CSV table of C-alpha atoms and ligand atoms in Angstrom, one decimal:
chain,number,residue,atom,x,y,z
A,1,MET,CA,16.4,-7.0,19.5
A,2,ASN,CA,14.9,-9.4,16.9
A,3,ILE,CA,12.3,-8.4,14.5
A,4,LEU,CA,10.3,-10.5,12.0
A,5,VAL,CA,8.9,-8.7,8.9
A,6,VAL,CA,6.2,-10.7,7.1
A,7,GLY,CA,6.0,-10.3,3.4
A,8,GLY,CA,8.3,-10.4,0.4
A,9,GLY,CA,7.6,-7.3,-1.8
A,10,GLY,CA,9.0,-3.8,-2.2
A,11,ARG,CA,7.2,-2.6,0.9
A,12,GLU,CA,8.8,-5.3,3.0
A,13,HIS,CA,12.3,-4.6,1.6
A,14,THR,CA,11.8,-1.0,2.5
A,15,LEU,CA,10.6,-1.9,6.1
A,16,VAL,CA,13.6,-4.2,6.5
A,17,TRP,CA,16.0,-1.5,5.2
A,18,LYS,CA,14.6,1.1,7.6
A,19,LEU,CA,14.5,-1.3,10.6
A,20,VAL,CA,18.1,-2.6,10.2
A,21,ASN,CA,19.3,1.0,10.4
A,22,ASP,CA,17.4,1.8,13.6
A,23,SER,CA,19.6,2.9,16.5
A,24,ARG,CA,18.9,-0.3,18.4
A,25,ARG,CA,20.5,-2.2,15.4
A,26,PRO,CA,17.9,-5.0,15.5
A,27,LYS,CA,18.5,-8.4,13.9
A,28,VAL,CA,15.8,-8.6,11.2
A,29,PHE,CA,14.2,-11.7,9.7
A,30,CYS,CA,11.9,-11.6,6.7
A,31,ALA,CA,9.3,-14.2,5.7
A,32,PRO,CA,9.6,-15.0,2.9
A,33,GLY,CA,11.6,-11.9,1.8
A,34,ASN,CA,13.3,-11.5,-1.6
A,35,ALA,CA,16.8,-11.1,-3.0
A,36,GLY,CA,17.0,-7.6,-1.6
A,37,THR,CA,16.0,-8.5,2.0
A,38,ALA,CA,18.5,-11.5,1.8
A,39,GLU,CA,21.3,-9.0,1.5
A,40,ILE,CA,20.6,-7.1,4.7
A,41,ALA,CA,18.5,-9.5,6.8
A,42,THR,CA,17.8,-13.2,7.1
A,43,ASN,CA,15.1,-14.6,4.9
A,44,VAL,CA,12.9,-17.2,6.5
A,45,ASN,CA,11.3,-19.7,4.0
A,46,ILE,CA,7.7,-19.3,5.1
A,47,GLY,CA,5.0,-17.7,2.9
A,48,ALA,CA,3.2,-14.5,4.1
A,49,GLU,CA,-0.1,-16.4,3.9
A,50,ASP,CA,1.1,-19.4,5.8
A,51,ILE,CA,-0.4,-18.4,9.1
A,52,PRO,CA,0.3,-21.6,11.1
A,53,GLY,CA,3.9,-21.6,9.8
A,54,LEU,CA,4.5,-18.0,10.9
A,55,VAL,CA,2.9,-18.5,14.3
A,56,GLN,CA,5.0,-21.7,14.8
A,57,TRP,CA,8.2,-19.8,13.8
A,58,ALA,CA,7.4,-17.0,16.2
A,59,ARG,CA,6.6,-19.4,19.0
A,60,GLU,CA,10.0,-21.0,18.5
A,61,TYR,CA,12.2,-17.9,17.9
A,62,ARG,CA,10.2,-15.4,20.1
A,63,PRO,CA,11.0,-12.2,18.2
A,64,ASP,CA,10.6,-8.9,20.1
A,65,LEU,CA,8.4,-7.5,17.3
A,66,VAL,CA,6.6,-8.8,14.3
A,67,VAL,CA,5.7,-6.3,11.5
A,68,VAL,CA,3.1,-7.6,9.1
A,69,GLY,CA,3.3,-6.1,5.6
A,70,PRO,CA,0.5,-7.4,3.4
A,71,GLU,CA,-3.3,-7.4,4.0
A,72,ALA,CA,-4.0,-11.1,3.6
A,73,PRO,CA,-2.4,-12.3,6.8
A,74,LEU,CA,-3.8,-9.3,8.7
A,75,CYS,CA,-7.3,-10.2,7.4
A,76,GLU,CA,-6.7,-13.8,8.5
A,77,GLY,CA,-6.0,-12.7,12.0
A,78,LEU,CA,-2.2,-13.2,12.2
A,79,VAL,CA,-1.8,-10.3,14.8
A,80,ASP,CA,-4.5,-11.8,17.0
A,81,LEU,CA,-2.8,-15.2,17.0
A,82,LEU,CA,0.7,-13.7,17.7
A,83,GLU,CA,-0.7,-11.7,20.6
A,84,LYS,CA,-2.2,-14.8,22.1
A,85,GLU,CA,1.4,-16.2,22.1
A,86,GLY,CA,2.5,-13.1,23.9
A,87,ILE,CA,4.4,-11.7,20.9
A,88,LYS,CA,4.1,-8.0,20.0
A,89,ALA,CA,2.8,-7.6,16.5
A,90,PHE,CA,2.4,-4.4,14.5
A,91,GLY,CA,-0.8,-4.3,12.5
A,92,PRO,CA,-4.5,-4.3,13.1
A,93,SER,CA,-6.5,-7.2,14.5
A,94,LYS,CA,-8.6,-9.4,12.2
A,95,ALA,CA,-11.7,-7.4,13.2
A,96,ALA,CA,-10.0,-4.1,12.5
A,97,ALA,CA,-8.5,-5.3,9.2
A,98,GLN,CA,-12.0,-5.7,7.8
A,99,ILE,CA,-11.7,-2.1,6.9
A,100,GLU,CA,-9.7,-3.4,3.9
A,101,GLY,CA,-11.0,-7.0,3.8
A,102,SER,CA,-14.6,-5.9,3.2
A,103,LYS,CA,-15.4,-2.9,1.1
A,104,VAL,CA,-19.0,-3.2,2.4
A,105,PHE,CA,-17.9,-3.0,6.0
A,106,ALA,CA,-15.6,0.0,5.2
A,107,LYS,CA,-18.4,1.8,3.4
A,108,ASP,CA,-20.8,1.1,6.3
A,109,VAL,CA,-18.3,2.5,8.8
A,110,MET,CA,-17.7,5.6,6.7
A,111,VAL,CA,-21.4,6.3,6.3
A,112,ALA,CA,-22.1,5.7,10.0
A,113,ALA,CA,-19.1,8.0,10.8
A,114,GLY,CA,-20.0,10.7,8.3
A,115,VAL,CA,-16.7,10.3,6.5
A,116,PRO,CA,-16.7,12.0,3.1
A,117,THR,CA,-16.8,9.2,0.5
A,118,ALA,CA,-18.5,8.2,-2.8
A,119,ARG,CA,-22.2,7.3,-2.6
A,120,ALA,CA,-22.6,3.5,-3.0
A,121,SER,CA,-25.3,0.9,-3.3
A,122,LEU,CA,-24.8,-2.8,-2.3
A,123,PHE,CA,-26.0,-5.7,-4.5
A,124,THR,CA,-25.9,-9.4,-4.4
A,125,ASP,CA,-28.4,-10.0,-7.3
A,126,ALA,CA,-27.1,-9.4,-10.8
A,127,ASP,CA,-30.5,-8.3,-12.3
A,128,GLN,CA,-31.0,-5.7,-9.6
A,129,ALA,CA,-27.5,-4.5,-10.0
A,130,LEU,CA,-27.9,-4.3,-13.8
A,131,ASP,CA,-31.2,-2.4,-13.5
A,132,PHE,CA,-29.5,0.1,-11.1
A,133,VAL,CA,-26.5,0.5,-13.4
A,134,ARG,CA,-28.7,1.3,-16.4
A,135,SER,CA,-30.8,3.7,-14.4
A,136,ILE,CA,-27.9,5.8,-13.1
A,137,GLY,CA,-25.7,5.5,-16.2
A,138,ALA,CA,-21.9,5.9,-16.6
A,139,PRO,CA,-19.4,6.9,-15.4
A,140,LEU,CA,-19.5,4.7,-12.3
A,141,VAL,CA,-17.4,2.2,-10.4
A,142,ILE,CA,-18.0,-1.4,-9.7
A,143,LYS,CA,-16.3,-2.9,-6.6
A,144,ALA,CA,-16.1,-6.5,-5.5
A,145,GLU,CA,-16.4,-6.7,-1.8
A,146,GLY,CA,-13.4,-8.7,-0.8
A,147,LEU,CA,-9.7,-9.0,-1.5
A,148,ALA,CA,-9.2,-9.6,-5.2
A,149,ALA,CA,-5.5,-9.1,-5.6
A,150,GLY,CA,-6.1,-5.5,-6.7
A,151,LYS,CA,-8.4,-6.5,-9.6
A,152,GLY,CA,-11.7,-6.1,-7.9
A,153,VAL,CA,-12.3,-2.5,-8.8
A,154,THR,CA,-13.6,-1.5,-12.3
A,155,VAL,CA,-13.9,2.2,-13.2
A,156,CYS,CA,-16.5,2.2,-16.0
A,157,THR,CA,-16.8,4.9,-18.5
A,158,THR,CA,-19.7,3.2,-20.3
A,159,VAL,CA,-22.8,1.2,-19.2
A,160,ALA,CA,-21.7,-1.7,-21.3
A,161,GLU,CA,-18.4,-1.9,-19.3
A,162,ALA,CA,-20.3,-1.7,-16.0
A,163,GLU,CA,-22.7,-4.5,-17.1
A,164,ARG,CA,-19.7,-6.7,-17.9
A,165,ALA,CA,-18.1,-6.0,-14.5
A,166,VAL,CA,-21.4,-6.8,-12.7
A,167,ARG,CA,-21.7,-10.1,-14.6
A,168,GLU,CA,-18.1,-11.0,-14.0
A,169,SER,CA,-18.5,-10.7,-10.3
A,170,LEU,CA,-22.1,-11.8,-9.6
A,171,VAL,CA,-22.7,-14.3,-12.4
A,172,ASP,CA,-19.3,-15.7,-13.5
A,173,GLY,CA,-17.8,-15.6,-10.0
A,174,VAL,CA,-14.4,-14.6,-11.2
A,175,PHE,CA,-13.5,-13.3,-7.8
A,176,GLY,CA,-15.0,-16.2,-5.9
A,177,ALA,CA,-16.5,-15.4,-2.5
A,178,ALA,CA,-14.8,-12.0,-2.6
A,179,GLY,CA,-17.1,-11.0,-5.4
A,180,ARG,CA,-20.5,-12.3,-4.2
A,181,ARG,CA,-21.4,-8.8,-3.0
A,182,ILE,CA,-20.6,-5.7,-5.0
A,183,LEU,CA,-20.8,-2.0,-4.5
A,184,VAL,CA,-21.9,0.2,-7.4
A,185,GLU,CA,-20.3,3.5,-6.6
A,186,GLU,CA,-20.5,7.1,-7.7
A,187,PHE,CA,-17.5,8.1,-9.9
A,188,LEU,CA,-15.4,10.8,-8.2
A,189,GLU,CA,-13.3,13.2,-10.2
A,190,GLY,CA,-10.0,14.7,-9.0
A,191,GLU,CA,-6.4,13.8,-8.3
A,192,GLU,CA,-5.7,10.9,-6.0
A,193,ALA,CA,-3.4,10.9,-3.0
A,194,SER,CA,-2.4,8.3,-0.4
A,195,ILE,CA,-2.4,9.4,3.2
A,196,MET,CA,-1.4,6.9,5.9
A,197,ALA,CA,-1.6,7.4,9.6
A,198,LEU,CA,-0.1,5.5,12.5
A,199,THR,CA,-2.5,4.9,15.3
A,200,ASP,CA,-2.7,3.3,18.7
A,201,GLY,CA,-6.5,3.3,18.4
A,202,LYS,CA,-6.9,6.7,20.1
A,203,ARG,CA,-4.1,9.0,18.8
A,204,VAL,CA,-3.3,9.5,15.2
A,205,VAL,CA,0.0,10.6,13.6
A,206,ILE,CA,-0.4,11.3,9.9
A,207,LEU,CA,2.6,10.3,7.8
A,208,ALA,CA,4.0,12.3,4.8
A,209,SER,CA,1.7,12.3,1.8
A,210,ALA,CA,2.4,10.3,-1.3
A,211,GLN,CA,1.0,9.8,-4.8
A,212,ASP,CA,0.9,6.5,-6.6
A,213,HIS,CA,0.6,5.9,-10.3
A,214,LYS,CA,-1.8,3.0,-10.7
A,215,ARG,CA,-2.0,2.7,-14.5
A,216,ALA,CA,0.6,0.6,-16.3
A,217,TYR,CA,1.7,3.2,-19.0
A,218,ASP,CA,2.7,6.8,-19.3
A,219,ASN,CA,-0.1,9.5,-19.1
A,220,ASP,CA,-2.1,7.2,-16.9
A,221,GLU,CA,-3.0,4.9,-19.7
A,222,GLY,CA,-3.4,1.2,-19.8
A,223,PRO,CA,-4.6,-1.3,-17.2
A,224,ASN,CA,-4.6,-0.8,-13.4
A,225,THR,CA,-1.6,-2.2,-11.6
A,226,GLY,CA,-0.5,-2.5,-8.0
A,227,GLY,CA,1.4,0.8,-8.5
A,228,MET,CA,4.0,1.8,-11.0
A,229,GLY,CA,5.7,4.5,-9.0
A,230,THR,CA,5.3,7.0,-6.2
A,231,TYR,CA,6.5,10.3,-5.0
A,232,SER,CA,6.4,12.1,-1.7
A,233,PRO,CA,5.4,14.7,-0.8
A,234,ALA,CA,2.3,14.9,-3.0
A,235,PRO,CA,1.8,18.7,-3.7
A,236,VAL,CA,-2.0,18.0,-4.2
A,237,VAL,CA,-2.2,17.6,-0.5
A,238,THR,CA,-1.3,21.0,0.6
A,239,PRO,CA,-0.3,21.3,4.3
A,240,ASP,CA,-3.5,23.1,5.1
A,241,ARG,CA,-5.5,20.0,4.2
A,242,TYR,CA,-4.0,17.9,7.0
A,243,PRO,CA,-6.2,19.1,9.8
A,244,ALA,CA,-9.4,18.5,7.8
A,245,ILE,CA,-8.2,15.0,6.9
A,246,GLU,CA,-7.4,14.1,10.5
A,247,ARG,CA,-10.7,15.7,11.7
A,248,ASP,CA,-13.0,14.3,9.0
A,249,VAL,CA,-11.4,11.0,8.0
A,250,PHE,CA,-9.2,9.4,10.6
A,251,GLY,CA,-10.9,10.7,13.8
A,252,PRO,CA,-14.4,9.7,13.0
A,253,THR,CA,-13.4,6.3,11.4
A,254,LEU,CA,-11.5,5.3,14.5
A,255,ALA,CA,-14.3,6.5,16.8
A,256,GLU,CA,-16.9,4.5,14.8
A,257,LEU,CA,-14.7,1.4,15.0
A,258,GLU,CA,-14.4,1.9,18.7
A,259,ARG,CA,-18.2,2.3,19.0
A,260,ARG,CA,-18.4,-1.2,17.4
A,261,GLY,CA,-15.9,-2.6,19.9
A,262,ILE,CA,-12.9,-2.6,17.6
A,263,ARG,CA,-9.7,-0.9,18.5
A,264,TYR,CA,-7.6,-0.2,15.4
A,265,GLN,CA,-3.9,-0.3,16.0
A,266,GLY,CA,-1.3,-0.1,13.3
A,267,VAL,CA,-1.2,1.9,10.1
A,268,LEU,CA,-4.4,3.0,8.4
A,269,TYR,CA,-4.1,3.9,4.7
A,270,ALA,CA,-6.7,6.2,3.2
A,271,GLY,CA,-6.8,6.4,-0.6
A,272,LEU,CA,-8.2,9.8,-1.2
A,273,MET,CA,-9.7,11.7,-4.1
A,274,MET,CA,-9.0,15.4,-3.8
A,275,THR,CA,-12.2,16.7,-5.2
A,276,SER,CA,-13.4,20.3,-5.6
A,277,LYS,CA,-15.5,19.6,-2.5
A,278,GLY,CA,-12.5,18.4,-0.4
A,279,ALA,CA,-10.9,15.0,0.2
A,280,LYS,CA,-13.1,12.0,-0.2
A,281,VAL,CA,-12.1,8.4,0.7
A,282,LEU,CA,-11.9,5.9,-2.2
A,283,GLU,CA,-10.7,3.1,0.0
A,284,PHE,CA,-9.1,2.2,3.3
A,285,ASN,CA,-6.2,-0.3,3.5
A,286,CYS,CA,-5.1,-1.9,6.7
A,287,ARG,CA,-1.4,-1.7,6.0
A,288,PHE,CA,1.4,0.3,4.6
A,289,GLY,CA,1.0,1.1,0.9
A,290,ASP,CA,3.1,-0.4,-1.8
A,291,PRO,CA,4.9,1.4,-3.4
A,292,GLU,CA,4.1,4.4,-1.1
A,293,THR,CA,6.3,2.9,1.7
A,294,GLN,CA,9.3,3.1,-0.6
A,295,VAL,CA,9.1,6.9,-0.7
A,296,ILE,CA,7.9,7.6,2.8
A,297,LEU,CA,10.3,5.6,5.0
A,298,PRO,CA,13.4,7.1,3.4
A,299,ARG,CA,12.0,10.5,4.4
A,300,LEU,CA,11.5,9.4,8.0
A,301,ALA,CA,14.2,11.2,10.0
A,302,GLY,CA,14.4,9.1,13.2
A,303,ASP,CA,13.9,5.5,14.2
A,304,LEU,CA,10.9,3.5,13.2
A,305,VAL,CA,10.8,0.9,16.0
A,306,PRO,CA,9.7,3.3,18.8
A,307,ALA,CA,6.8,4.5,16.6
A,308,LEU,CA,5.6,1.0,15.8
A,309,GLU,CA,5.9,-0.2,19.4
A,310,ALA,CA,4.0,2.9,20.6
A,311,CYS,CA,1.1,1.9,18.3
A,312,ILE,CA,1.0,-1.5,20.0
A,313,ASP,CA,1.5,-0.2,23.5
A,314,GLY,CA,-1.0,2.7,23.2
A,315,THR,CA,1.6,5.4,23.8
A,316,LEU,CA,1.7,7.0,20.3
A,317,ARG,CA,3.0,10.6,20.4
A,318,PRO,CA,3.6,13.0,17.4
A,319,GLU,CA,7.2,13.5,18.5
A,320,LEU,CA,8.0,9.9,17.6
A,321,VAL,CA,7.7,10.8,13.9
A,322,THR,CA,9.9,13.5,12.3
A,323,TRP,CA,10.6,14.1,8.7
A,324,ARG,CA,13.6,15.0,6.5
A,325,GLU,CA,13.1,17.9,4.1
A,326,GLU,CA,14.1,16.0,1.0
A,327,ALA,CA,11.6,14.7,-1.5
A,328,CYS,CA,11.6,11.1,-2.6
A,329,VAL,CA,10.6,9.3,-5.8
A,330,CYS,CA,10.2,5.6,-6.6
A,331,VAL,CA,10.1,4.3,-10.2
A,332,VAL,CA,8.8,0.7,-10.4
A,333,MET,CA,10.6,-1.5,-12.9
A,334,ALA,CA,8.2,-4.3,-13.9
A,335,ALA,CA,8.4,-7.4,-16.1
A,336,GLY,CA,7.1,-6.8,-19.6
A,337,GLY,CA,3.5,-7.8,-19.9
A,338,TYR,CA,2.7,-6.9,-16.2
A,339,PRO,CA,-0.1,-6.7,-15.0
A,340,GLY,CA,-0.9,-9.5,-17.4
A,341,THR,CA,1.3,-12.5,-17.9
A,342,TYR,CA,5.1,-12.0,-17.8
A,343,ARG,CA,8.4,-13.9,-17.8
A,344,LYS,CA,10.2,-14.9,-14.6
A,345,GLY,CA,13.8,-16.0,-14.0
A,346,ASP,CA,15.6,-13.3,-16.1
A,347,GLU,CA,18.9,-12.1,-14.7
A,348,ILE,CA,18.9,-8.5,-13.4
A,349,ARG,CA,22.1,-6.5,-14.2
A,350,GLY,CA,23.4,-3.2,-13.0
A,351,LEU,CA,22.1,-3.2,-9.5
A,352,LYS,CA,25.6,-2.3,-8.1
A,353,GLN,CA,25.9,0.6,-10.5
A,354,ALA,CA,22.5,1.9,-9.6
A,355,ALA,CA,23.3,1.8,-5.9
A,356,VAL,CA,26.1,4.3,-6.3
A,357,VAL,CA,23.9,7.0,-7.8
A,358,LYS,CA,23.7,9.7,-5.1
A,359,ASP,CA,21.0,9.1,-2.5
A,360,ALA,CA,19.5,6.2,-4.6
A,361,VAL,CA,18.4,2.9,-3.2
A,362,VAL,CA,17.0,0.0,-5.1
A,363,PHE,CA,14.2,-1.8,-3.3
A,364,HIS,CA,13.5,-5.3,-4.5
A,365,ALA,CA,10.0,-6.5,-5.0
A,366,GLY,CA,9.7,-9.6,-7.3
A,367,THR,CA,13.3,-10.8,-7.2
A,368,ALA,CA,14.9,-14.1,-6.2
A,369,LEU,CA,18.5,-15.4,-5.9
A,370,ARG,CA,19.4,-18.2,-8.3
A,371,ASP,CA,23.0,-19.6,-8.3
A,372,GLY,CA,24.1,-16.4,-6.6
A,373,ARG,CA,22.5,-14.2,-9.2
A,374,VAL,CA,19.5,-11.8,-8.8
A,375,VAL,CA,16.7,-12.8,-11.1
A,376,THR,CA,13.1,-11.6,-11.7
A,377,SER,CA,10.4,-13.5,-9.9
A,378,GLY,CA,7.3,-11.3,-10.0
A,379,GLY,CA,5.4,-8.6,-12.0
A,380,ARG,CA,6.8,-5.6,-10.1
A,381,VAL,CA,10.5,-6.4,-10.0
A,382,LEU,CA,12.2,-3.3,-8.4
A,383,GLY,CA,11.3,0.0,-6.8
A,384,VAL,CA,14.2,2.3,-7.9
A,385,THR,CA,14.1,5.1,-5.3
A,386,ALA,CA,16.0,8.3,-4.7
A,387,LEU,CA,15.9,11.3,-2.4
A,388,GLY,CA,16.6,14.8,-3.7
A,389,ALA,CA,16.5,18.3,-2.4
A,390,GLY,CA,13.2,18.6,-4.2
A,391,LEU,CA,11.0,16.4,-6.4
A,392,ARG,CA,12.9,17.4,-9.5
A,393,GLU,CA,16.3,16.2,-8.2
A,394,ALA,CA,14.7,13.1,-6.8
A,395,VAL,CA,13.2,12.2,-10.1
A,396,ASP,CA,16.4,12.8,-12.0
A,397,ARG,CA,18.4,10.6,-9.6
A,398,ALA,CA,15.8,7.8,-9.6
A,399,TYR,CA,15.8,7.7,-13.4
A,400,GLU,CA,19.6,7.9,-13.5
A,401,ALA,CA,19.6,4.7,-11.3
A,402,VAL,CA,17.0,3.1,-13.5
A,403,SER,CA,19.2,3.7,-16.5
A,404,CYS,CA,21.9,1.5,-14.9
A,405,ILE,CA,19.6,-1.5,-14.6
A,406,ALA,CA,18.7,-4.0,-17.3
A,407,PHE,CA,16.7,-7.2,-17.5
A,408,ASN,CA,14.8,-8.8,-20.3
A,409,ASP,CA,11.6,-6.9,-21.3
A,410,ALA,CA,12.0,-4.4,-18.4
A,411,MET,CA,9.1,-2.0,-18.4
A,412,TYR,CA,8.7,1.2,-16.5
A,413,ARG,CA,6.9,4.5,-16.7
A,414,THR,CA,8.9,7.5,-17.7
A,415,ASP,CA,6.6,10.1,-16.2
A,416,ILE,CA,6.6,9.4,-12.5
A,417,ALA,CA,5.9,12.6,-10.5
A,418,ALA,CA,5.3,14.6,-13.8
A,419,LYS,CA,1.9,15.5,-12.4
A,420,ALA,CA,3.5,17.2,-9.5
A,421,PHE,CA,5.3,19.6,-11.8
A,422,ARG,CA,2.2,20.3,-13.9
A,423,ARG,CA,0.6,21.6,-10.8
A,424,ARG,CA,3.2,24.2,-10.1
B,501,AMP,P1,-9.4,0.9,-4.9
B,501,AMP,O1,-8.9,-0.5,-5.0
B,501,AMP,O2,-10.7,1.1,-4.2
B,501,AMP,O3,-8.3,1.9,-4.5
B,501,AMP,O4,-9.7,1.4,-6.4
B,501,AMP,C1,-8.7,1.3,-7.3
B,501,AMP,C2,-8.7,2.6,-8.1
B,501,AMP,O5,-9.9,2.8,-8.7
B,501,AMP,C3,-8.4,3.8,-7.3
B,501,AMP,O6,-7.1,4.1,-7.0
B,501,AMP,C4,-9.1,4.9,-8.2
B,501,AMP,O7,-8.2,5.2,-9.2
B,501,AMP,C5,-10.2,4.1,-8.8
B,501,AMP,N1,-11.5,4.4,-8.0
B,501,AMP,C6,-12.0,3.7,-7.0
B,501,AMP,N2,-13.1,4.2,-6.6
B,501,AMP,C7,-13.4,5.3,-7.4
B,501,AMP,C8,-14.4,6.3,-7.4
B,501,AMP,N3,-15.5,6.2,-6.6
B,501,AMP,N4,-14.4,7.2,-8.4
B,501,AMP,C9,-13.3,7.3,-9.2
B,501,AMP,N5,-12.3,6.4,-9.2
B,501,AMP,C10,-12.3,5.4,-8.3
B,502,LIG,N1,-0.3,1.5,-3.8
B,502,LIG,C1,-1.6,1.1,-3.4
B,502,LIG,C2,-1.7,0.1,-2.3
B,502,LIG,O1,-0.8,-0.2,-1.6
B,502,LIG,O2,-2.8,-0.4,-2.2
């Protein structure tokens, strides 16, 4: 069996790592991949956003399965194009991927479906948006409609901040077309959790919970990032919450999409705020979370391929997904300066030493090979991950592995999963 994984970050290295260990022992390709995927699979030098290039490659090599990691190619309709070629592809269609591609579409679906979410108003005119912002006051959240590389959301604690965010999007056009429409959203208080579900469009299998750490520095301070670390399970999502999340979030969302003639197949990611009034949806993503995937796939007991294929074939069953008891923690090592400007091309040392820490695995994100050496090539460089009997053991092992690794200006949070212990 041949599988192509599209993408080149930590999520994709994790997918490749899980897939090569499946019992069918597939041969895995990764486009474009990174230095980590190059070790266990075959990298293909095609960018994740080069849709014609990917389709051409698939036409030529006829993989048995394509797994699309990032949102951009999904929103561009890569899965639709592959299906036209008769190639099985895991991930939602272009129409279904709008749930992430357009926050306006997502909010509209949620409201129509009665899914619990923050109240929001839509604006295209800056003056009207500014009047509204001043009338309701802070705190509030300003969201650019489209994909903005994770920078389109501003949580505003003052009206002045909100005014700035409105102007950036609607007047200065810093997000381009993605920011021509904005949502002004009610601020929700609580602890966040990520819940992903596999779905074939009808049935839903909820995956293990995870919690991300979006801020750059310890104690949730500093700028928002793509994610500085994760842990699974997230104790804030107590097992008794799952039925309500399935009933109130995933069920009605898929039903509403179906009512609109859209069948969602793939993985649907709900970013949830656990409020005093229950779980509310902050956002939907049309893909596996990054770095949530790094802590969820190592906990998956069985094979991944049958579950992915079942989503495509419409034969998803809960028995296809079983879990190990262990907890998992991922500490992201980033390049100093991330999420702002940072250096690239620095050699990474100690990867071999880290890999021998018990139950640890280092997933590469922004890495590349240069003259046979692994060097940094992105903001988030590594996802240093470990399983443990509980979260405490997993944290200790992950940080033990982190301590083995060194590169210029390496930056990481020292408090990943600390929130989970405070809860207890
Ligand atoms: P999003 O890209 O929608 O996930 O937003 C990025 C981050 O902004 C989320 O992870 C939350 O931390 C925060 N956020 C988004 N919407 C809200 C909201 N309505 N209330 C409070 N925080 C929010
Ligand atoms: N970790 C957040 C995301 O994947 O969007």
